Backbone as CSV, one residue per row, in Angstrom:
resi,resn,N_x,N_y,N_z,CA_x,CA_y,CA_z,C_x,C_y,C_z
1,CYS,0.841,-1.190,0.000,0.000,0.000,0.000,0.882,1.248,0.000
2,ILE,0.332,2.355,-0.399,1.048,3.622,-0.405,0.636,4.427,0.823
3,ARG,1.602,4.808,1.624,1.310,5.556,2.847,1.247,7.050,2.556
4,ASP,0.354,7.732,3.253,0.216,9.175,3.080,1.213,9.949,3.925
5,SER,1.781,9.316,4.948,2.686,10.024,5.849,4.051,9.363,5.863
6,LYS,5.033,10.102,6.314,6.391,9.592,6.460,6.569,8.991,7.856
7,LYS,7.471,8.022,7.952,7.752,7.380,9.229,9.163,7.715,9.658
8,ILE,9.284,8.299,10.837,10.566,8.690,11.409,10.815,7.840,12.651
9,VAL,11.953,7.171,12.703,12.306,6.369,13.874,13.512,6.995,14.557
10,PHE,13.333,7.428,15.809,14.423,7.943,16.636,14.990,6.799,17.456
11,ILE,16.302,6.611,17.414,16.970,5.607,18.240,17.890,6.332,19.219
12,ALA,17.583,6.234,20.504,18.388,6.858,21.558,19.226,5.800,22.244
13,GLY,20.538,5.971,22.228,21.405,5.078,22.978,21.258,5.321,24.471
14,ALA,21.867,4.474,25.264,21.820,4.635,26.717,22.446,5.964,27.120
15,ASP,21.894,6.602,28.159,22.495,7.829,28.684,23.883,7.526,29.217
16,SER,24.768,8.525,29.141,26.123,8.343,29.650,26.668,9.686,30.107
17,HIS,27.862,9.695,30.668,28.502,10.902,31.179,27.763,11.428,32.404
18,ALA,28.038,12.679,32.763,27.420,13.288,33.943,26.014,13.786,33.612
19,GLU,25.283,14.153,34.661,23.939,14.688,34.461,24.004,15.901,33.536
20,GLY,23.111,15.932,32.558,23.068,17.024,31.608,23.950,16.830,30.398
21,GLU,24.702,15.722,30.362,25.582,15.422,29.237,25.232,14.054,28.660
22,HIS,25.175,13.962,27.353,24.827,12.707,26.679,23.527,12.134,27.243
23,GLU,22.558,12.998,27.474,21.229,12.547,27.898,20.421,12.252,26.638
24,HIS,20.672,11.103,26.071,20.100,10.767,24.768,18.584,10.575,24.842
25,LYS,18.102,9.974,25.919,16.654,9.753,26.067,15.906,11.083,26.101
26,ALA,16.319,11.984,26.991,15.627,13.271,27.113,15.737,14.083,25.827
27,SER,16.899,14.019,25.189,17.101,14.789,23.956,16.216,14.271,22.836
28,VAL,16.138,12.951,22.698,15.286,12.364,21.666,13.815,12.663,21.935
29,GLU,13.416,12.594,23.187,12.022,12.918,23.515,11.704,14.367,23.166
30,LEU,12.645,15.258,23.432,12.449,16.677,23.113,12.370,16.899,21.600
31,LEU,13.330,16.323,20.865,13.381,16.542,19.420,12.216,15.868,18.702
32,SER,11.838,14.680,19.157,10.722,13.998,18.507,9.406,14.722,18.766
33,LEU,9.239,15.281,19.967,8.041,16.065,20.266,7.981,17.294,19.363
34,GLU,9.117,17.963,19.197,9.172,19.135,18.327,8.822,18.741,16.888
35,PHE,9.327,17.603,16.453,9.021,17.170,15.089,7.535,16.866,14.933
36,ARG,6.960,16.189,15.920,5.525,15.879,15.871,4.683,17.150,15.794
37,GLN,5.085,18.162,16.537,4.327,19.412,16.544,4.369,20.106,15.189
38,GLN,5.514,20.038,14.517,5.650,20.694,13.225,5.129,19.845,12.073
39,TYR,5.152,18.531,12.249,4.701,17.612,11.201,3.732,16.594,11.802
40,PRO,2.525,17.038,12.169,1.586,16.146,12.852,1.137,14.963,11.997
41,GLU,1.323,15.059,10.690,0.910,13.959,9.816,1.924,12.819,9.807
42,ALA,3.118,13.055,10.340,4.171,12.042,10.320,3.942,10.985,11.396
43,GLU,4.401,9.778,11.125,4.442,8.720,12.129,5.816,8.754,12.781
44,VAL,5.856,9.012,14.082,7.119,9.165,14.802,7.210,8.091,15.874
45,VAL,8.305,7.336,15.861,8.511,6.246,16.809,9.818,6.487,17.550
46,ASN,9.788,6.393,18.866,10.995,6.516,19.683,11.416,5.150,20.201
47,VAL,12.677,4.808,19.971,13.273,3.594,20.531,14.324,4.045,21.537
48,ILE,14.149,3.709,22.795,14.995,4.221,23.867,15.904,3.120,24.411
49,GLY,17.184,3.464,24.603,18.103,2.551,25.275,18.965,1.709,24.361
50,GLY,18.906,1.961,23.056,19.746,1.203,22.139,18.981,0.736,20.919
51,TRP,19.604,-0.130,20.159,18.993,-0.652,18.935,17.696,-1.377,19.280
52,PRO,16.672,-1.262,18.418,15.395,-1.917,18.734,15.538,-3.426,18.897
53,ILE,14.821,-3.971,19.845,14.843,-5.411,20.085,14.337,-6.154,18.854
54,ASP,13.349,-5.585,18.206,12.762,-6.185,17.000,12.946,-5.213,15.839
55,ASP,13.689,-5.639,14.813,13.932,-4.773,13.665,12.653,-4.411,12.907
56,ALA,11.559,-5.072,13.223,10.298,-4.787,12.532,9.865,-3.342,12.713
57,VAL,10.326,-2.695,13.803,9.955,-1.296,14.025,10.525,-0.409,12.926
58,LEU,11.554,-0.889,12.242,12.183,-0.116,11.174,11.496,-0.306,9.830
59,THR,10.549,-1.233,9.771,9.834,-1.483,8.529,9.140,-0.207,8.053
60,ASP,9.325,0.125,6.796,8.722,1.316,6.182,9.264,2.625,6.740
61,ALA,10.374,2.574,7.484,10.958,3.832,7.965,11.475,4.643,6.786
62,ASP,11.217,5.935,6.819,11.752,6.843,5.807,13.046,7.485,6.286
63,VAL,13.125,7.766,7.590,14.314,8.369,8.181,14.565,7.721,9.538
64,ILE,15.833,7.427,9.817,16.242,6.931,11.127,17.201,7.943,11.735
65,VAL,16.891,8.402,12.943,17.706,9.376,13.673,18.429,8.631,14.782
66,ILE,19.758,8.705,14.806,20.550,7.998,15.813,21.270,9.009,16.701
67,TYR,21.055,8.882,18.010,21.659,9.788,18.987,22.117,8.934,20.161
68,GLY,23.392,8.651,20.219,23.912,7.797,21.278,25.428,7.803,21.258
69,ASP,26.034,7.052,22.146,27.485,6.966,22.169,27.993,6.237,20.932
70,GLY,29.236,6.543,20.562,29.821,5.969,19.371,30.999,5.064,19.670
71,GLY,31.872,4.893,18.667,33.029,4.035,18.829,32.614,2.608,19.141
72,PRO,33.237,1.973,20.152,32.915,0.575,20.473,31.511,0.389,21.032
73,LEU,30.856,1.490,21.452,29.515,1.405,22.033,28.423,1.740,21.028
74,HIS,28.779,1.941,19.773,27.799,2.413,18.786,26.683,1.395,18.588
75,VAL,25.455,1.889,18.501,24.296,0.995,18.390,24.277,0.214,17.086
76,ILE,24.984,0.673,16.058,24.942,-0.049,14.785,25.959,-1.191,14.708
77,ASN,26.888,-1.257,15.642,28.012,-2.189,15.515,27.584,-3.634,15.294
78,ASP,26.523,-4.064,15.960,26.059,-5.449,15.841,24.933,-5.608,14.826
79,HIS,24.697,-4.551,14.036,23.558,-4.576,13.109,23.950,-4.000,11.746
80,LEU,25.187,-4.210,11.349,25.700,-3.569,10.136,25.001,-4.062,8.871
81,ASP,24.650,-5.342,8.827,23.943,-5.850,7.651,22.586,-5.169,7.496
82,THR,21.903,-4.981,8.617,20.590,-4.323,8.579,20.728,-2.874,8.142
83,VAL,21.697,-2.157,8.733,21.890,-0.750,8.387,22.306,-0.619,6.924
84,SER,23.177,-1.492,6.466,23.615,-1.450,5.081,22.443,-1.647,4.127
85,GLN,21.552,-2.575,4.457,20.378,-2.804,3.605,19.454,-1.594,3.610
86,LEU,19.282,-0.965,4.774,18.458,0.235,4.856,19.027,1.349,3.982
87,VAL,20.349,1.507,4.004,20.999,2.506,3.154,20.757,2.176,1.686
88,ASP,20.928,0.900,1.319,20.693,0.484,-0.065,19.258,0.747,-0.500
89,ASP,18.341,0.637,0.460,16.923,0.854,0.161,16.555,2.335,0.100
90,GLY,17.523,3.225,0.376,17.270,4.660,0.288,16.748,5.301,1.551
91,VAL,16.753,4.565,2.672,16.300,5.144,3.944,17.274,6.240,4.368
92,GLY,16.750,7.365,4.828,17.583,8.471,5.276,18.105,8.245,6.686
93,PHE,19.277,8.812,6.967,19.855,8.738,8.309,20.270,10.128,8.756
94,VAL,19.908,10.469,9.993,20.392,11.677,10.662,21.129,11.203,11.906
95,VAL,22.407,11.532,12.002,23.252,11.010,13.077,23.796,12.177,13.881
96,LEU,23.609,12.124,15.204,23.884,13.261,16.073,25.023,12.984,17.048
97,HIS,25.883,13.975,17.206,26.970,14.042,18.181,27.847,12.789,18.163
98,TYR,28.064,12.141,19.304,29.030,11.051,19.417,28.730,9.915,18.435
99,ALA,27.471,9.806,18.027,27.096,8.729,17.111,27.739,8.870,15.739
100,VAL,28.354,10.029,15.431,29.070,10.137,14.153,30.427,9.441,14.217
101,GLU,30.841,8.987,15.411,32.126,8.287,15.525,31.940,6.776,15.459
102,VAL,32.668,6.157,14.555,32.727,4.704,14.466,34.193,4.303,14.403
103,ALA,34.474,3.041,14.660,35.860,2.580,14.712,36.578,2.845,13.385
104,ARG,37.815,3.266,13.485,38.614,3.614,12.317,38.858,2.392,11.425
105,ASN,38.706,2.600,10.111,38.982,1.551,9.121,38.188,0.277,9.393
106,SER,36.955,0.437,9.833,36.115,-0.710,10.176,34.959,-0.840,9.194
107,ALA,34.257,-1.955,9.278,33.040,-2.123,8.484,31.997,-1.080,8.873
108,ALA,31.960,-0.723,10.161,31.023,0.316,10.610,31.344,1.653,9.961
109,ALA,32.628,1.955,9.800,33.018,3.205,9.145,32.564,3.212,7.694
110,ASP,32.688,2.101,7.017,32.233,2.014,5.629,30.730,2.254,5.526
111,VAL,29.972,1.651,6.429,28.517,1.824,6.417,28.146,3.267,6.727
112,MET,28.825,3.878,7.705,28.522,5.263,8.064,28.822,6.213,6.906
113,GLN,29.930,5.968,6.203,30.252,6.792,5.042,29.153,6.702,3.989
114,ARG,28.649,5.516,3.774,27.586,5.336,2.780,26.282,5.961,3.247
115,ALA,26.054,5.981,4.555,24.793,6.493,5.095,24.741,8.011,5.126
116,ILE,25.819,8.642,5.650,25.767,10.101,5.846,26.944,10.838,5.221
117,GLY,27.829,10.137,4.534,28.893,10.813,3.791,30.101,11.236,4.579
118,GLY,30.151,10.920,5.861,31.301,11.303,6.678,31.188,10.719,8.064
119,HIS,32.316,10.742,8.788,32.290,10.273,10.162,33.505,10.821,10.907
120,PHE,33.457,10.711,12.225,34.591,11.059,13.083,35.572,9.905,13.031
121,GLU,36.800,10.205,12.594,37.843,9.190,12.509,38.910,9.480,13.563
122,THR,39.149,8.521,14.456,40.160,8.714,15.495,41.527,8.941,14.866
123,HIS,42.334,9.747,15.555,43.677,10.151,15.114,43.639,11.045,13.870
124,TRP,42.447,11.527,13.528,42.300,12.499,12.435,41.330,13.601,12.846
125,SER,40.121,13.221,13.237,39.131,14.179,13.724,39.425,14.512,15.186
126,VAL,38.822,15.609,15.678,39.054,16.042,17.059,37.736,16.461,17.706
127,ASN,37.708,16.424,19.047,36.456,16.691,19.769,36.622,17.704,20.909
128,PRO,37.179,18.877,20.641,37.327,19.862,21.722,36.001,20.551,22.053
129,PHE,35.951,21.127,23.252,34.842,22.008,23.621,35.247,23.424,23.231
130,TRP,34.374,24.095,22.496,34.709,25.460,22.067,33.446,26.220,21.688
131,GLU,33.586,27.531,21.698,32.472,28.407,21.311,32.564,28.654,19.812
132,ALA,31.611,28.115,19.087,31.605,28.238,17.630,30.688,29.382,17.210
133,ASN,31.174,30.181,16.295,30.420,31.317,15.768,29.973,30.969,14.349
134,PHE,28.673,30.744,14.171,28.146,30.299,12.892,27.471,31.447,12.147
135,THR,27.944,31.711,10.962,27.292,32.666,10.071,26.469,31.865,9.081
136,ILE,25.154,32.012,9.145,24.254,31.203,8.334,23.942,31.907,7.019
137,THR,24.178,31.211,5.942,23.736,31.669,4.617,22.756,30.626,4.106
138,PRO,21.518,31.030,3.799,20.466,30.053,3.447,20.674,29.447,2.061
139,SER,21.766,28.681,1.910,22.085,28.075,0.621,21.588,26.638,0.520
140,HIS,20.966,26.134,1.585,20.476,24.762,1.613,19.152,24.741,2.367
141,PRO,18.210,23.873,1.990,16.917,23.824,2.698,17.037,23.613,4.198
142,ILE,18.068,22.926,4.659,18.228,22.694,6.095,18.483,24.000,6.840
143,ASN,19.056,24.987,6.167,19.368,26.263,6.819,18.235,27.279,6.758
144,GLU,17.133,26.927,6.138,16.017,27.861,6.035,15.451,28.189,7.418
145,GLY,15.305,29.465,7.715,14.764,29.901,8.993,15.749,29.883,10.138
146,ILE,17.006,29.588,9.857,18.031,29.526,10.907,18.813,30.830,10.908
147,ASP,18.937,31.439,12.077,19.708,32.679,12.226,21.158,32.355,12.575
148,SER,22.051,33.273,12.256,23.430,33.133,12.704,23.446,33.079,14.234
149,PHE,24.317,32.249,14.805,24.337,32.103,16.261,25.714,31.652,16.727
150,THR,25.954,31.829,18.014,27.185,31.409,18.671,26.816,30.475,19.810
151,LEU,27.531,29.344,19.919,27.171,28.377,20.947,28.384,27.555,21.367
152,PHE,28.540,27.403,22.680,29.600,26.571,23.252,29.118,25.136,23.344
153,ASP,29.901,24.222,22.826,29.570,22.801,22.924,30.805,22.010,22.513
154,GLU,30.679,20.695,22.504,31.738,19.829,22.007,31.500,19.625,20.505
155,TRP,31.954,20.594,19.734,31.794,20.545,18.282,32.974,19.784,17.671
156,TYR,32.717,18.625,17.099,33.781,17.874,16.438,34.127,18.542,15.109
157,PHE,35.367,18.367,14.670,35.702,18.845,13.328,36.831,18.031,12.712
158,ASN,37.150,18.380,11.472,38.063,17.613,10.622,37.537,16.191,10.430
159,MET,36.272,16.115,10.014,35.659,14.821,9.740,36.322,14.142,8.537
160,ARG,36.138,12.844,8.437,36.569,12.090,7.264,35.371,12.004,6.310
161,PHE,35.433,12.757,5.220,34.316,12.834,4.290,34.578,12.029,3.022
162,VAL,33.479,11.625,2.370,33.585,11.050,1.031,33.909,12.175,0.052
163,ASP,34.242,11.804,-1.177,34.717,12.792,-2.146,33.604,13.639,-2.747
164,GLN,32.392,13.098,-2.848,31.313,13.817,-3.520,30.008,13.690,-2.742
165,GLY,29.148,14.686,-2.919,27.803,14.626,-2.370,27.609,15.294,-1.038
166,VAL,28.687,15.839,-0.436,28.596,16.454,0.890,28.479,17.971,0.764
167,THR,27.523,18.556,1.496,27.338,20.003,1.551,27.438,20.470,2.996
168,ALA,28.269,21.446,3.265,28.400,21.981,4.623,27.112,22.689,5.038
169,ILE,26.660,22.424,6.258,25.468,23.074,6.811,25.859,24.044,7.917
170,LEU,26.763,23.642,8.796,27.315,24.524,9.830,28.833,24.481,9.732
171,SER,29.450,25.643,9.640,30.908,25.733,9.580,31.367,26.911,10.416
172,ALA,32.538,26.768,11.019,33.112,27.841,11.822,34.628,27.665,11.845
173,VAL,35.318,28.709,12.248,36.772,28.667,12.388,37.104,28.357,13.843
174,PRO,37.703,27.211,14.132,38.025,26.867,15.521,39.120,27.790,16.072
175,PRO,38.984,28.241,17.313,40.028,29.074,17.922,41.250,28.242,18.302
176,ASN,42.331,28.911,18.589,43.579,28.222,18.926,43.445,27.334,20.160
177,ASN,42.548,27.687,21.083,42.448,26.900,22.320,41.852,25.511,22.089
178,THR,41.364,25.222,20.888,40.899,23.864,20.601,42.055,22.877,20.486
179,MET,43.275,23.410,20.410,44.453,22.556,20.263,45.328,22.574,21.512
180,GLU,44.749,22.852,22.669,45.522,22.919,23.907,45.911,21.547,24.433
181,ARG,45.222,20.505,24.039,45.524,19.164,24.532,46.663,18.527,23.721
182,TRP,47.240,17.455,24.275,48.270,16.707,23.564,47.643,15.970,22.386
183,ASN,48.495,15.577,21.445,48.016,14.734,20.355,47.481,13.413,20.908
184,GLY,46.415,12.919,20.300,45.815,11.668,20.748,44.702,11.252,19.816
185,ALA,44.031,10.170,20.158,42.998,9.610,19.285,41.866,10.584,19.003
186,HIS,41.547,11.444,19.989,40.462,12.404,19.838,40.912,13.854,19.999
187,SER,42.091,14.065,20.530,42.468,15.398,21.003,43.257,16.227,20.014
188,GLY,44.003,15.603,19.111,44.795,16.403,18.195,45.771,15.574,17.389
189,ASN,46.257,16.169,16.318,47.298,15.563,15.486,47.953,16.701,14.717
190,ASN,49.090,16.447,14.139,49.846,17.523,13.501,49.097,18.145,12.334
191,ALA,48.346,17.337,11.591,47.622,17.858,10.435,46.544,18.847,10.859
192,VAL,45.756,18.480,11.876,44.672,19.372,12.286,45.224,20.603,13.006
193,ARG,46.361,20.471,13.683,46.978,21.641,14.313,47.346,22.689,13.267
194,GLU,47.831,22.236,12.133,48.187,23.165,11.071,46.939,23.837,10.505
195,MET,45.857,23.113,10.390,44.601,23.686,9.904,44.107,24.789,10.830
196,VAL,44.147,24.522,12.141,43.696,25.528,13.111,44.620,26.737,13.081
197,LYS,45.908,26.496,12.980,46.877,27.591,12.909,46.601,28.489,11.715
198,GLU,46.180,27.886,10.595,45.889,28.645,9.374,44.460,29.178,9.350
199,GLN,43.697,28.968,10.441,42.322,29.453,10.591,41.417,28.948,9.462
200,GLN,41.538,27.676,9.163,40.701,27.078,8.145,39.289,26.846,8.667
201,LEU,38.313,27.137,7.827,36.911,26.902,8.156,36.669,25.397,8.268
202,GLN,35.964,24.998,9.334,35.715,23.581,9.577,34.215,23.285,9.588
203,THR,33.837,22.219,8.939,32.439,21.796,8.870,32.097,20.939,10.082
204,VAL,31.045,21.316,10.810,30.624,20.540,11.989,29.227,19.944,11.815
205,ALA,28.550,20.284,10.733,27.281,19.642,10.371,27.196,19.654,8.852
206,TRP,26.668,18.581,8.284,26.678,18.472,6.832,25.476,17.666,6.336
207,ALA,25.163,17.876,5.060,24.131,17.111,4.362,24.799,16.282,3.278
208,PHE,24.224,15.118,3.008,24.807,14.189,2.037,23.714,13.637,1.136
209,GLU,23.962,13.693,-0.157,23.065,13.086,-1.137,23.773,11.900,-1.775
210,ARG,23.226,10.722,-1.556,23.831,9.500,-2.077,23.554,9.352,-3.568
211,THR,24.368,8.555,-4.209,24.175,8.327,-5.642,22.893,7.558,-5.920
212,ASN,22.372,6.809,-4.917,21.127,6.061,-5.122,19.894,6.882,-4.795
213,GLY,20.085,8.155,-4.485,18.958,9.032,-4.191,18.645,9.189,-2.722
214,GLY,19.229,8.353,-1.859,19.024,8.509,-0.425,19.789,9.700,0.117
215,ARG,19.433,10.119,1.316,20.061,11.280,1.932,20.502,10.981,3.359
216,GLY,21.457,11.762,3.843,21.916,11.630,5.215,22.410,12.958,5.745
217,VAL,22.445,13.087,7.053,22.935,14.303,7.718,23.777,13.899,8.921
218,GLY,24.915,14.553,9.084,25.721,14.426,10.287,25.739,15.740,11.032
219,TYR,25.574,15.675,12.349,25.523,16.874,13.195,26.349,16.581,14.435
220,THR,27.453,17.301,14.626,28.403,16.922,15.676,28.109,17.538,17.041
221,GLY,27.306,18.584,17.123,26.991,19.184,18.413,25.975,18.348,19.181
222,GLY,25.700,18.749,20.414,24.688,18.068,21.203,25.230,17.312,22.394
223,HIS,26.403,17.704,22.879,26.944,17.054,24.084,26.060,17.345,25.293
224,TYR,25.623,18.600,25.407,24.816,19.021,26.553,23.334,18.949,26.230
225,LEU,22.536,18.596,27.218,21.084,18.646,27.050,20.633,20.074,26.770
226,THR,21.292,21.054,27.375,20.931,22.456,27.155,21.253,22.933,25.741
227,HIS,21.980,22.130,24.983,22.238,22.459,23.579,20.935,22.751,22.844
228,TRP,19.897,22.012,23.223,18.616,22.118,22.519,17.743,23.245,23.039
229,ASP,18.256,24.023,24.011,17.548,25.241,24.423,17.638,26.311,23.334
230,ASN,18.637,26.198,22.488,18.819,27.166,21.417,17.835,26.851,20.291
231,PRO,16.962,27.805,19.935,15.955,27.513,18.896,16.574,27.203,17.541
232,ASN,17.777,27.713,17.283,18.417,27.435,15.996,18.877,25.983,15.892
233,THR,19.438,25.439,16.973,19.890,24.047,16.919,18.702,23.101,16.802
234,ARG,17.642,23.380,17.542,16.450,22.526,17.454,15.886,22.543,16.043
235,GLN,15.705,23.753,15.507,15.075,23.851,14.193,15.964,23.276,13.101
236,LEU,17.260,23.441,13.249,18.159,22.908,12.232,18.036,21.386,12.150
237,VAL,17.957,20.716,13.303,17.819,19.264,13.287,16.449,18.854,12.762
238,ILE,15.412,19.588,13.113,14.081,19.309,12.568,14.108,19.447,11.049
239,ASN,14.737,20.531,10.569,14.871,20.717,9.118,15.658,19.576,8.482
240,ALA,16.711,19.127,9.189,17.550,18.048,8.667,16.736,16.764,8.504
241,ILE,15.916,16.464,9.483,15.080,15.264,9.397,14.084,15.398,8.246
242,SER,13.454,16.562,8.150,12.473,16.805,7.092,13.122,16.671,5.712
243,TRP,14.294,17.275,5.531,14.993,17.208,4.236,15.438,15.791,3.925
244,THR,15.910,15.081,4.951,16.407,13.723,4.744,15.291,12.761,4.370
């Protein structure tokens, strides 16, 4: 049958870190409520605490939103065949904050690249806390209605992107204090230090159009629950889901 509405599935990983940080359940509940209010015709399903016990909840999904811890704790790690098939079927993916990180040179990294066009790669990408100043130019549907804004958060940058199909949605110039830590898997490397020294613009949120017609979005902010107090961040993610 042909459905009149779109189906959005939010997957929230387990909460982690201190109170107010990586509160994936509360954040997903907030964002999904906002989406329902703006798109009441949509079917919105929240899966809390990790990957759904029954993959049937993903049947007929148009967009899957993943917000949870990444790396070895990523919710897709044990479900790569399923995620790969969803990508092949053209299902959209919106991946938020730590969930953009998958193990380096892994099958999960390959799937993430195909899904959203980029990912956090250890020993290349970095995850400092910094105040990012975003100048918004409405050159993409995701940026419609978004004002320029400044916000402190754990904005990742120097992502590992595919060669084609990626459009920057949020970009800023990281300040020198983002490189105060020693080199490490997440903290810095000589290549990114040179980029910061040269004040290169860095993409922290992006849109991806796959060759098969599917779409994906990566958004690196969202460490703090209060991140979503900013109307621009909330609306940008709502727009990202709608576009995807």
